[in-house]
Tab-separated table of C-alpha atoms and ligand atoms in Angstrom:
chain	number	residue	atom	x	y	z
A	81	MET	CA	-33.553	-7.092	-8.208
A	82	TYR	CA	-30.850	-8.933	-6.339
A	83	PHE	CA	-28.514	-8.686	-3.375
A	84	SER	CA	-25.643	-6.714	-4.901
A	85	LYS	CA	-22.591	-8.823	-5.669
A	86	TYR	CA	-20.458	-5.954	-4.330
A	87	ASN	CA	-21.938	-6.120	-0.824
A	88	ILE	CA	-19.404	-7.107	1.791
A	89	MET	CA	-21.356	-8.264	4.827
A	90	SER	CA	-19.933	-9.923	7.894
A	91	GLN	CA	-20.020	-9.982	11.674
A	92	ILE	CA	-17.991	-7.358	13.498
A	93	LYS	CA	-15.249	-8.938	15.608
A	94	ASP	CA	-16.117	-9.304	19.289
A	95	SER	CA	-19.625	-7.967	18.656
A	96	GLU	CA	-23.216	-9.038	18.102
A	97	ASN	CA	-23.461	-6.552	15.250
A	98	PHE	CA	-22.671	-6.885	11.563
A	99	PHE	CA	-21.494	-4.483	8.894
A	100	ILE	CA	-22.450	-4.100	5.283
A	101	VAL	CA	-20.254	-2.170	2.860
A	102	ASN	CA	-20.864	-1.523	-0.821
A	103	LEU	CA	-18.002	0.278	-2.512
A	104	LEU	CA	-19.801	0.692	-5.802
A	105	THR	CA	-22.570	2.801	-4.278
A	106	LYS	CA	-20.224	3.990	-1.509
A	107	ASN	CA	-22.553	3.059	1.331
A	108	ALA	CA	-21.831	1.364	4.629
A	109	ASP	CA	-23.966	0.480	7.624
A	110	ILE	CA	-23.858	-1.346	10.898
A	111	LEU	CA	-26.659	-3.874	11.164
A	112	SER	CA	-28.167	-5.656	14.132
A	113	LYS	CA	-28.508	-9.414	14.095
A	114	GLY	CA	-32.235	-9.026	13.431
A	115	GLU	CA	-31.597	-6.765	10.439
A	116	VAL	CA	-29.152	-9.263	9.018
A	117	GLU	CA	-31.735	-12.034	9.363
A	118	GLU	CA	-34.227	-9.830	7.556
A	119	MET	CA	-31.687	-9.046	4.853
A	120	LYS	CA	-31.038	-12.768	4.428
A	121	ASP	CA	-34.772	-13.430	4.101
A	122	LEU	CA	-35.036	-10.740	1.464
A	123	THR	CA	-32.032	-12.142	-0.383
A	124	LEU	CA	-33.457	-15.646	-0.286
A	125	ALA	CA	-36.762	-14.437	-1.628
A	126	LEU	CA	-35.002	-12.552	-4.385
A	127	SER	CA	-32.880	-15.523	-5.304
A	128	LYS	CA	-36.069	-17.556	-5.707
A	129	GLY	CA	-37.146	-14.989	-8.214
A	130	GLU	CA	-40.006	-13.685	-6.131
A	131	GLY	CA	-41.339	-10.366	-7.264
A	132	ILE	CA	-40.197	-6.996	-6.135
A	133	GLY	CA	-41.726	-3.695	-7.157
A	134	THR	CA	-39.057	-1.052	-7.456
A	135	ASP	CA	-41.393	1.880	-7.268
A	136	VAL	CA	-43.093	0.838	-4.068
A	137	TYR	CA	-40.020	-0.875	-2.624
A	138	SER	CA	-41.995	-3.875	-1.627
A	139	LEU	CA	-41.438	-7.538	-2.015
A	140	SER	CA	-43.969	-10.291	-2.251
A	141	PHE	CA	-42.794	-13.684	-1.178
A	142	GLY	CA	-43.554	-16.642	0.989
A	143	GLU	CA	-46.401	-19.030	0.888
A	144	GLY	CA	-49.181	-16.596	0.285
A	145	ARG	CA	-47.708	-15.003	-2.792
A	146	GLY	CA	-49.281	-11.709	-3.541
A	147	GLU	CA	-48.973	-10.700	0.063
A	148	VAL	CA	-46.877	-7.556	0.154
A	149	PHE	CA	-43.894	-7.474	2.443
A	150	GLU	CA	-42.632	-3.984	2.950
A	151	THR	CA	-40.044	-2.886	5.458
A	152	GLU	CA	-37.945	0.150	6.195
A	153	LEU	CA	-34.920	-2.068	5.754
A	154	LEU	CA	-35.920	-3.023	2.253
A	155	THR	CA	-36.519	0.599	1.324
A	156	GLU	CA	-33.134	1.593	2.686
A	157	ALA	CA	-31.385	-1.404	1.147
A	158	ILE	CA	-32.667	-0.400	-2.274
A	159	GLU	CA	-31.820	3.270	-1.789
A	160	LYS	CA	-28.287	2.365	-0.825
A	161	GLY	CA	-27.808	-0.164	-3.587
A	162	TYR	CA	-27.464	-3.178	-1.290
A	163	ILE	CA	-30.420	-4.563	-3.197
A	164	CYS	CA	-30.450	-3.450	-6.775
A	165	ASP	CA	-31.261	-4.070	-10.356
A	166	GLU	CA	-28.462	-6.090	-11.953
A	167	ILE	CA	-28.505	-4.188	-15.234
A	168	GLU	CA	-28.445	-0.813	-13.473
A	169	GLU	CA	-25.582	-2.053	-11.345
A	170	LYS	CA	-23.604	-3.057	-14.433
A	171	LYS	CA	-24.027	0.475	-15.789
A	172	LEU	CA	-22.905	1.969	-12.507
A	173	PHE	CA	-19.873	-0.343	-12.516
A	174	ARG	CA	-18.928	0.625	-16.053
A	175	ASN	CA	-19.176	4.354	-15.336
A	176	ALA	CA	-17.178	4.057	-12.143
A	177	TYR	CA	-14.536	2.019	-14.011
A	178	LEU	CA	-14.212	4.654	-16.738
A	179	ASP	CA	-13.859	7.370	-14.073
A	180	PHE	CA	-11.145	5.292	-12.419
A	181	ILE	CA	-9.188	4.906	-15.669
A	182	ASP	CA	-9.568	8.614	-16.464
A	183	SER	CA	-8.338	9.716	-13.097
A	184	ARG	CA	-5.437	7.261	-13.147
A	185	ASP	CA	-4.315	8.673	-16.468
A	186	THR	CA	-3.797	12.021	-14.817
A	187	ASP	CA	-2.492	10.757	-11.457
A	188	GLU	CA	1.027	11.582	-10.420
A	189	ILE	CA	3.652	8.989	-11.380
A	190	GLN	CA	6.130	7.715	-8.832
A	191	ILE	CA	9.461	6.967	-10.482
A	192	PHE	CA	11.928	4.889	-8.519
A	193	PHE	CA	15.610	5.153	-9.264
A	194	VAL	CA	17.990	2.611	-7.761
A	195	THR	CA	21.455	4.115	-7.406
A	196	ASN	CA	23.034	0.831	-6.262
A	197	TYR	CA	22.026	-2.513	-4.753
A	198	ALA	CA	24.869	-2.534	-2.231
A	199	CYS	CA	24.137	-1.710	1.375
A	200	ASN	CA	26.061	-0.817	4.509
A	201	PHE	CA	23.618	-2.847	6.644
A	202	ALA	CA	23.306	-6.618	6.999
A	203	CYS	CA	19.718	-6.827	8.286
A	204	SER	CA	18.740	-10.213	9.575
A	205	TYR	CA	15.804	-10.482	7.147
A	206	CYS	CA	16.961	-8.651	4.008
A	207	TYR	CA	15.715	-10.183	0.743
A	208	GLN	CA	18.227	-8.303	-1.372
A	209	ASP	CA	21.060	-10.399	0.021
A	210	GLU	CA	20.293	-12.968	-2.648
A	211	TYR	CA	21.081	-10.599	-5.482
A	212	SER	CA	24.429	-10.640	-7.150
A	213	TYR	CA	25.222	-7.059	-7.956
A	214	PRO	CA	26.197	-6.080	-11.474
A	215	ASN	CA	29.774	-4.922	-11.478
A	216	GLN	CA	28.915	-1.467	-12.702
A	217	GLN	CA	29.078	2.018	-11.250
A	218	LEU	CA	26.499	4.760	-11.489
A	219	THR	CA	27.831	7.653	-13.577
A	220	LYS	CA	26.637	11.155	-14.419
A	221	ASP	CA	26.031	9.929	-17.963
A	222	ILE	CA	23.612	7.275	-16.737
A	223	ILE	CA	21.844	9.808	-14.519
A	224	ASP	CA	21.522	12.229	-17.457
A	225	SER	CA	20.144	9.468	-19.675
A	226	PHE	CA	17.599	8.624	-16.973
A	227	PHE	CA	16.394	12.230	-16.756
A	228	ASP	CA	16.250	12.504	-20.558
A	229	TYR	CA	14.215	9.295	-20.732
A	230	ILE	CA	11.603	10.264	-18.144
A	231	LYS	CA	11.254	13.721	-19.660
A	232	LYS	CA	10.511	12.207	-23.049
A	233	GLU	CA	8.473	9.266	-21.817
A	234	PHE	CA	6.263	11.113	-19.329
A	235	PRO	CA	5.910	14.633	-20.730
A	236	ASN	CA	3.303	16.857	-19.078
A	237	ARG	CA	2.653	14.251	-16.384
A	238	LYS	CA	2.891	15.067	-12.706
A	239	LYS	CA	5.721	12.951	-11.389
A	240	TYR	CA	8.222	12.646	-8.580
A	241	LEU	CA	11.305	10.583	-7.910
A	242	THR	CA	12.027	8.106	-5.183
A	243	ILE	CA	15.658	7.224	-4.719
A	244	PHE	CA	16.024	3.647	-3.589
A	245	GLY	CA	18.644	0.937	-3.064
A	246	GLY	CA	20.346	-1.113	-1.563
A	247	GLU	CA	21.162	1.916	0.470
A	248	PRO	CA	21.302	5.084	-1.628
A	249	LEU	CA	22.935	7.313	0.984
A	250	LEU	CA	26.234	5.453	1.289
A	251	ASP	CA	28.759	7.752	2.824
A	252	ASN	CA	31.582	7.846	0.298
A	253	PRO	CA	32.748	10.634	-2.046
A	254	SER	CA	31.649	9.051	-5.327
A	255	GLN	CA	28.157	8.257	-4.031
A	256	ARG	CA	27.811	11.800	-2.676
A	257	GLU	CA	28.757	13.142	-6.087
A	258	MET	CA	26.060	11.004	-7.741
A	259	ILE	CA	23.390	11.975	-5.209
A	260	GLN	CA	24.357	15.610	-5.669
A	261	HIS	CA	23.975	15.244	-9.433
A	262	ILE	CA	20.561	13.594	-9.051
A	263	ILE	CA	19.408	16.426	-6.804
A	264	THR	CA	20.699	19.064	-9.243
A	265	ARG	CA	18.957	17.429	-12.199
A	266	SER	CA	15.740	17.016	-10.178
A	267	ASN	CA	15.794	20.658	-9.167
A	268	ASP	CA	16.393	21.673	-12.795
A	269	ASN	CA	13.315	19.639	-13.760
A	270	ASN	CA	11.217	20.900	-10.822
A	271	LEU	CA	10.840	17.388	-9.461
A	272	ASP	CA	10.275	16.457	-5.845
A	273	ILE	CA	12.441	13.652	-4.472
A	274	SER	CA	11.824	11.054	-1.797
A	275	PHE	CA	14.531	8.852	-0.381
A	276	VAL	CA	14.108	5.329	0.953
A	277	THR	CA	16.995	4.869	3.328
A	278	ASN	CA	18.039	2.933	6.379
A	279	GLY	CA	18.670	6.365	7.893
A	280	TYR	CA	22.192	5.707	9.100
A	281	THR	CA	23.835	8.586	7.205
A	282	ILE	CA	21.099	11.231	7.235
A	283	VAL	CA	23.261	13.492	9.391
A	284	GLU	CA	26.232	13.213	7.010
A	285	TYR	CA	24.028	13.831	3.974
A	286	PHE	CA	21.981	16.596	5.507
A	287	ASP	CA	23.735	19.517	3.790
A	288	LEU	CA	22.937	17.890	0.427
A	289	LEU	CA	19.402	16.829	1.307
A	290	LYS	CA	18.553	20.398	2.281
A	291	THR	CA	19.192	21.518	-1.302
A	292	ALA	CA	16.556	19.146	-2.737
A	293	ARG	CA	12.783	19.444	-2.973
A	294	ILE	CA	12.264	16.644	-0.483
A	295	ARG	CA	8.826	15.038	-0.585
A	296	GLU	CA	9.684	12.672	2.264
A	297	ILE	CA	12.408	10.478	3.651
A	298	GLN	CA	11.357	6.933	4.444
A	299	ILE	CA	13.418	5.549	7.292
A	300	THR	CA	13.108	2.111	8.873
A	301	LEU	CA	13.145	1.708	12.621
A	302	ASP	CA	12.262	-1.774	13.793
A	303	GLY	CA	11.789	-1.044	17.456
A	304	THR	CA	13.436	0.605	20.391
A	305	GLU	CA	17.204	0.471	20.764
A	306	ASN	CA	17.853	-3.170	21.680
A	307	VAL	CA	15.220	-4.651	19.420
A	308	HIS	CA	16.177	-2.496	16.432
A	309	ASN	CA	19.889	-3.139	16.900
A	310	SER	CA	19.338	-6.895	17.056
A	311	ARG	CA	17.797	-6.811	13.548
A	312	ARG	CA	19.260	-3.874	11.688
A	313	PHE	CA	23.005	-3.603	12.137
A	314	LEU	CA	25.991	-2.587	10.035
A	315	LYS	CA	27.890	-5.185	8.031
A	316	ASN	CA	30.470	-5.237	10.836
A	317	GLY	CA	27.730	-5.840	13.402
A	318	GLN	CA	27.794	-2.324	14.824
A	319	ALA	CA	24.593	-0.817	16.242
A	320	THR	CA	22.624	1.710	14.201
A	321	PHE	CA	19.710	2.931	16.347
A	322	ASN	CA	21.174	6.111	17.831
A	323	LYS	CA	22.475	7.467	14.534
A	324	ILE	CA	19.117	6.867	12.857
A	325	VAL	CA	17.284	8.602	15.688
A	326	ALA	CA	19.629	11.598	15.368
A	327	GLY	CA	18.836	11.704	11.629
A	328	ILE	CA	15.087	11.660	12.272
A	329	ASP	CA	15.459	14.459	14.850
A	330	LEU	CA	17.419	16.539	12.369
A	331	CYS	CA	14.856	16.077	9.590
A	332	LEU	CA	11.912	16.997	11.787
A	333	GLN	CA	13.714	20.004	13.289
A	334	ASN	CA	14.207	21.220	9.711
A	335	ASP	CA	10.661	20.455	8.536
A	336	ILE	CA	11.717	17.616	6.282
A	337	PRO	CA	8.927	15.018	6.201
A	338	VAL	CA	9.786	11.629	7.676
A	339	ASN	CA	7.879	8.441	6.948
A	340	LEU	CA	8.891	5.983	9.651
A	341	ARG	CA	8.567	2.349	8.616
A	342	PHE	CA	8.327	-0.427	11.164
A	343	VAL	CA	8.943	-3.818	9.532
A	344	ALA	CA	6.946	-6.257	11.635
A	345	ASP	CA	7.331	-9.933	12.327
A	346	LYS	CA	6.801	-12.101	15.380
A	347	GLU	CA	10.217	-11.170	16.717
A	348	ASN	CA	9.567	-7.442	17.129
A	349	ILE	CA	5.802	-6.855	17.071
A	350	ASP	CA	5.485	-6.812	20.864
A	351	ASN	CA	7.935	-3.928	20.914
A	352	LEU	CA	5.563	-1.728	18.886
A	353	PRO	CA	3.943	-0.031	21.923
A	354	GLU	CA	7.372	0.783	23.333
A	355	LEU	CA	8.554	2.252	20.034
A	356	ALA	CA	5.334	4.262	19.848
A	357	ARG	CA	5.887	5.650	23.342
A	358	PHE	CA	9.490	6.487	22.421
A	359	ALA	CA	8.283	8.482	19.387
A	360	ILE	CA	5.565	10.195	21.438
A	361	GLU	CA	8.069	11.163	24.162
A	362	LYS	CA	10.412	12.576	21.546
A	363	ALA	CA	7.467	14.644	20.305
A	364	TRP	CA	7.933	13.234	16.788
A	365	THR	CA	4.211	12.530	16.693
A	366	LYS	CA	3.476	16.228	17.304
A	367	SER	CA	5.164	17.162	14.035
A	368	PRO	CA	2.924	17.516	10.967
A	369	ASN	CA	5.935	16.184	9.036
A	370	PHE	CA	5.939	12.825	10.801
A	371	LYS	CA	4.036	9.805	9.565
A	372	THR	CA	4.371	6.086	10.077
A	373	GLN	CA	3.714	2.801	8.348
A	374	ILE	CA	3.777	-0.793	9.497
A	375	GLY	CA	5.270	-3.081	6.878
A	376	ARG	CA	4.986	-6.835	6.995
A	377	ASN	CA	8.155	-8.841	6.786
A	378	TYR	CA	7.397	-11.555	4.280
A	379	GLU	CA	8.994	-14.016	1.952
A	380	LEU	CA	9.421	-11.948	-1.170
A	381	HIS	CA	12.023	-13.748	-3.172
A	382	HIS	CA	13.569	-16.558	-1.184
A	383	CYS	CA	13.077	-18.719	1.849
A	384	GLN	CA	13.733	-17.148	5.153
A	385	GLN	CA	15.634	-19.134	7.696
A	386	MET	CA	13.010	-18.393	10.252
A	387	THR	CA	9.760	-18.574	8.303
A	388	ASN	CA	7.899	-19.235	11.526
A	389	ASN	CA	8.570	-15.660	12.551
A	390	LEU	CA	6.539	-14.278	9.683
A	391	PHE	CA	2.969	-13.074	9.909
A	392	SER	CA	0.305	-13.593	7.312
A	393	ARG	CA	-1.697	-10.444	6.580
A	394	VAL	CA	-4.535	-11.644	8.799
A	395	SER	CA	-2.371	-12.774	11.681
A	396	LEU	CA	-0.430	-9.491	11.639
A	397	TYR	CA	-3.627	-7.482	11.907
A	398	GLU	CA	-5.029	-9.825	14.564
A	399	LYS	CA	-1.931	-9.085	16.600
A	400	ILE	CA	-2.164	-5.345	15.919
A	401	TYR	CA	-5.836	-5.406	16.947
A	402	GLU	CA	-4.907	-7.117	20.205
A	403	ILE	CA	-2.002	-4.742	20.882
A	404	TYR	CA	-4.090	-1.637	20.183
A	405	LEU	CA	-6.924	-2.736	22.466
A	406	GLN	CA	-4.418	-2.961	25.293
A	407	ASN	CA	-2.474	0.195	24.368
A	408	SER	CA	-4.958	2.566	22.756
A	409	SER	CA	-2.748	5.637	23.354
A	410	ILE	CA	-0.311	4.428	20.703
A	411	ILE	CA	-2.870	5.464	18.116
A	412	GLU	CA	-1.039	8.788	18.275
A	413	PHE	CA	1.939	7.008	16.688
A	414	HIS	CA	0.117	4.984	14.061
A	415	LYS	CA	-3.501	4.431	13.070
A	416	PRO	CA	-3.859	0.982	11.509
A	417	ALA	CA	-5.862	1.047	8.280
A	418	PHE	CA	-7.705	-2.298	8.562
A	419	PHE	CA	-8.351	-1.832	4.857
A	420	ILE	CA	-10.952	0.903	4.397
A	421	SER	CA	-12.067	1.026	8.047
A	422	LYS	CA	-9.788	3.900	9.035
A	423	PHE	CA	-10.781	5.857	5.934
A	424	LEU	CA	-14.462	5.377	6.712
A	425	PHE	CA	-13.942	6.383	10.331
A	426	GLU	CA	-11.944	9.515	9.516
A	427	ASN	CA	-13.958	10.716	6.525
A	428	ASN	CA	-17.401	9.402	7.309
A	429	SER	CA	-17.498	8.217	3.709
A	430	LEU	CA	-15.972	5.415	1.660
A	431	PRO	CA	-13.096	5.752	-0.795
A	432	ASN	CA	-13.715	5.325	-4.513
A	433	PRO	CA	-13.954	1.731	-5.734
A	434	LEU	CA	-10.548	0.204	-6.379
A	435	PHE	CA	-10.469	-1.451	-9.781
A	436	ASP	CA	-6.735	-1.981	-9.621
A	437	SER	CA	-4.468	-1.971	-6.606
A	438	CYS	CA	-1.242	-2.423	-8.568
A	439	PRO	CA	0.274	0.777	-9.951
A	440	ALA	CA	3.118	-0.986	-11.799
A	441	CYS	CA	3.735	0.421	-15.312
A	442	LYS	CA	0.770	2.740	-14.810
A	443	THR	CA	1.630	5.211	-12.089
A	444	GLU	CA	4.809	3.496	-10.946
A	445	TRP	CA	8.038	2.608	-12.737
A	446	ALA	CA	11.491	1.647	-11.553
A	447	PHE	CA	14.887	2.273	-13.120
A	448	ASP	CA	18.299	1.184	-11.986
A	449	TYR	CA	21.907	2.289	-12.317
A	450	THR	CA	22.621	-0.453	-14.855
A	451	GLY	CA	20.321	1.301	-17.337
A	452	LYS	CA	17.399	-1.130	-16.992
A	453	ILE	CA	13.708	-0.371	-16.734
A	454	TYR	CA	11.348	-2.330	-14.457
A	455	SER	CA	7.691	-2.315	-13.480
A	456	CYS	CA	8.161	-1.376	-9.836
A	457	THR	CA	10.129	-2.023	-6.654
A	458	ALA	CA	9.045	-5.669	-6.517
A	459	THR	CA	10.834	-6.533	-9.744
A	460	VAL	CA	13.665	-4.006	-9.870
A	461	GLY	CA	17.058	-5.699	-9.968
A	462	LYS	CA	15.709	-9.043	-11.228
A	463	SER	CA	17.208	-8.799	-14.696
A	464	ASP	CA	14.852	-11.414	-16.172
A	465	GLU	CA	11.985	-9.078	-15.213
A	466	SER	CA	13.501	-6.067	-16.977
A	467	LEU	CA	11.107	-4.306	-19.346
A	468	GLY	CA	13.755	-2.527	-21.371
A	469	THR	CA	16.683	-0.156	-21.097
A	470	PHE	CA	17.221	3.606	-20.973
A	471	TYR	CA	21.042	3.327	-21.179
A	472	PRO	CA	23.246	2.925	-23.157
A	473	GLU	CA	20.347	2.781	-25.590
A	474	ILE	CA	16.602	2.884	-25.327
A	475	SER	CA	14.688	-0.375	-25.750
A	476	ARG	CA	11.264	-1.480	-24.565
A	477	LYS	CA	9.475	-4.814	-24.292
A	478	ASP	CA	6.169	-3.308	-25.310
A	479	GLU	CA	4.172	-6.506	-25.308
A	480	ILE	CA	5.069	-7.339	-21.718
A	481	ILE	CA	4.565	-3.726	-20.659
A	482	SER	CA	1.065	-3.761	-22.082
A	483	GLN	CA	0.312	-6.965	-20.122
A	484	TRP	CA	1.264	-5.139	-16.926
A	485	GLN	CA	-0.767	-2.118	-17.964
A	486	SER	CA	-3.948	-4.010	-18.728
A	487	ARG	CA	-4.070	-5.978	-15.462
A	488	ASP	CA	-7.022	-5.023	-13.279
A	489	ILE	CA	-10.051	-6.701	-11.715
A	490	THR	CA	-11.909	-6.672	-15.029
A	491	GLU	CA	-9.156	-8.819	-16.574
A	492	ILE	CA	-8.671	-11.412	-13.834
A	493	LYS	CA	-11.182	-14.261	-14.000
A	494	GLU	CA	-11.407	-14.815	-10.243
A	495	CYS	CA	-11.857	-11.092	-9.509
A	496	LYS	CA	-14.817	-10.712	-11.832
A	497	SER	CA	-17.093	-12.597	-9.475
A	498	CYS	CA	-15.456	-11.582	-6.216
A	499	SER	CA	-17.559	-9.655	-3.696
A	500	VAL	CA	-14.564	-7.842	-2.193
A	501	ALA	CA	-13.050	-6.921	-5.560
A	502	LEU	CA	-13.667	-3.183	-5.245
A	503	ALA	CA	-11.794	-3.084	-1.949
A	504	CYS	CA	-9.017	-5.502	-2.941
A	505	GLY	CA	-8.263	-4.380	-6.481
A	506	GLY	CA	-6.656	-7.697	-7.423
A	507	GLY	CA	-3.600	-7.369	-5.168
A	508	CYS	CA	0.018	-7.260	-6.279
A	509	ALA	CA	0.789	-8.330	-9.840
A	510	SER	CA	4.305	-9.415	-8.968
A	511	VAL	CA	3.170	-11.619	-6.081
A	512	ALA	CA	0.388	-13.031	-8.281
A	513	LYS	CA	2.911	-13.856	-10.998
A	514	ASN	CA	5.326	-15.438	-8.510
A	515	ILE	CA	2.578	-17.601	-7.037
A	516	ASN	CA	0.434	-18.398	-10.069
A	517	GLY	CA	2.939	-18.060	-12.893
A	518	GLN	CA	0.996	-15.341	-14.675
A	519	LEU	CA	0.294	-11.659	-14.239
A	520	ASN	CA	-3.426	-11.832	-14.867
A	521	SER	CA	-4.123	-13.839	-11.770
A	522	PRO	CA	-5.271	-12.898	-8.286
A	523	ASP	CA	-3.281	-11.981	-5.206
A	524	CYS	CA	-6.202	-12.189	-2.788
A	525	ARG	CA	-6.409	-9.808	0.136
A	526	PRO	CA	-8.263	-10.756	3.323
A	527	VAL	CA	-10.662	-7.830	3.003
A	528	LYS	CA	-13.514	-9.290	5.039
A	529	GLU	CA	-11.327	-10.413	7.910
A	530	LEU	CA	-9.603	-7.036	8.173
A	531	LEU	CA	-12.908	-5.176	7.980
A	532	GLU	CA	-14.301	-7.359	10.774
A	533	MET	CA	-11.426	-6.138	12.954
A	534	GLY	CA	-11.407	-2.562	11.680
A	535	MET	CA	-15.130	-1.997	12.129
A	536	SER	CA	-14.819	-3.320	15.639
A	537	PHE	CA	-11.770	-1.222	16.436
A	538	TYR	CA	-12.900	2.099	14.993
A	539	PHE	CA	-16.667	1.916	15.441
A	540	GLU	CA	-17.139	-0.084	18.612
A	541	LYS	CA	-13.970	-0.235	20.675
A	542	VAL	CA	-11.884	2.876	20.525
A	543	GLU	CA	-13.166	6.024	22.123
A	544	ASN	CA	-11.648	9.458	21.673
A	545	VAL	CA	-9.354	8.338	18.892
B	1205	LIG	S1	3.622	-5.443	-8.644
B	1205	LIG	FE1	3.171	-5.368	-6.455
B	1205	LIG	S2	4.873	-4.163	-5.603
B	1205	LIG	FE2	4.794	-3.769	-7.805
B	1205	LIG	S3	3.499	-1.944	-8.020
B	1205	LIG	FE3	2.195	-3.752	-8.257
B	1205	LIG	S4	1.389	-4.037	-6.192
B	1205	LIG	FE4	3.170	-2.749	-6.006
B	1206	LIG	S1	-7.415	-10.840	-5.933
B	1206	LIG	FE1	-8.763	-12.295	-4.898
B	1206	LIG	S2	-9.740	-11.126	-3.219
B	1206	LIG	FE2	-8.820	-9.668	-4.680
B	1206	LIG	S3	-10.457	-9.123	-6.061
B	1206	LIG	FE3	-9.350	-10.813	-7.013
B	1206	LIG	S4	-10.414	-12.683	-6.358
B	1206	LIG	FE4	-11.064	-11.003	-5.015
């Protein structure tokens, strides 16, 4: 018997209490300081190899060996798998892993298609500004080849498209013609489409969008009018806020799902409560078709001029924690995940263990208008990261693709012994490769730190969420 290596135990932020979470057995508890001390004593005794009888749930340790130490905590800890038999735990891990692989093989695939890398915006923080765009135009031929490829490559798989850029909804006749053709071909193939757009031309494109099976439109709004306009403006410097807001209104009035993305850094984070109140006043938050996400502005591909404005994952969530404690009503706009804390709070149960957090080349692929195939949105457009072509001819770098496909926490040395592995899933393969020079390397997530905040926020601080 031993203290499970998948236990995540730590002190809840701003509290005397602790939490323990085990994603393999899907149990979680809040523990008092005394219970944690007792748990530590048990763990110490176990690590010294002192005997434990599984059938009576008792442990003999200490000076007078043979003396039986039996507590309710020990009984519960064994029932919940916090203390367990290592061999049994290995079996449980293997079965859960096989279930994970099975279910991923039938999961829906998200297929990104980049219609162009050009954009009508010149956002102050855009990473794509470093790309030099291939001097090539999207054509109906390329679109047809794309649809032929995905039909052949992913037959009988649930899938949907996400149209991505640059900015895909550029308001010019040739782009409209291409978007119209994509929608027609998607409808013919019974595929849902999502769009990732800056939202500036939703109104102009609305007649076309209405003809598609829209899964959602992801639109970025970085704050209320002045803050947003200071960051996300047209190439000529013109403001964009009011047109985007009109586009969001139009979508929601017509039951088209909107996923509002707020890209956060130190420059705009304090505006989050004001943006939330704006959305609440507009009654966007009342719509079942409205959801939100907070993205972190970070150095993806090149140095930012103002690196000091960027948050780390932990510092972003520390700030969000602080903001939400002072403005709890904005929970109506966005409920921060704090890893699995929100899930646990809303479902009163834990999610399945995460053996792999990177869907690239498994349930996510990206294609672009130059005919190239990529792993996902992190690599799309970086031609040295291309994994093949679908136009003018089909080619595949199978060896590299299989490296992407085999990456998970069972393949990464550091993850194998990591206590938060089943919550982290090994992070982003592209970030790991950029930092460590190889795919099968970790991109560590601050699971414990975020759970410390999340457990505090959802289970001790916020009432009537
Ligand atoms: S490489 Fe990173 S961005 Fe790409 S799918 Fe994996 S986690 Fe997502
Ligand atoms: S990436 Fe880091 S934190 Fe995540 S499972 Fe691997 S070692 Fe653990």
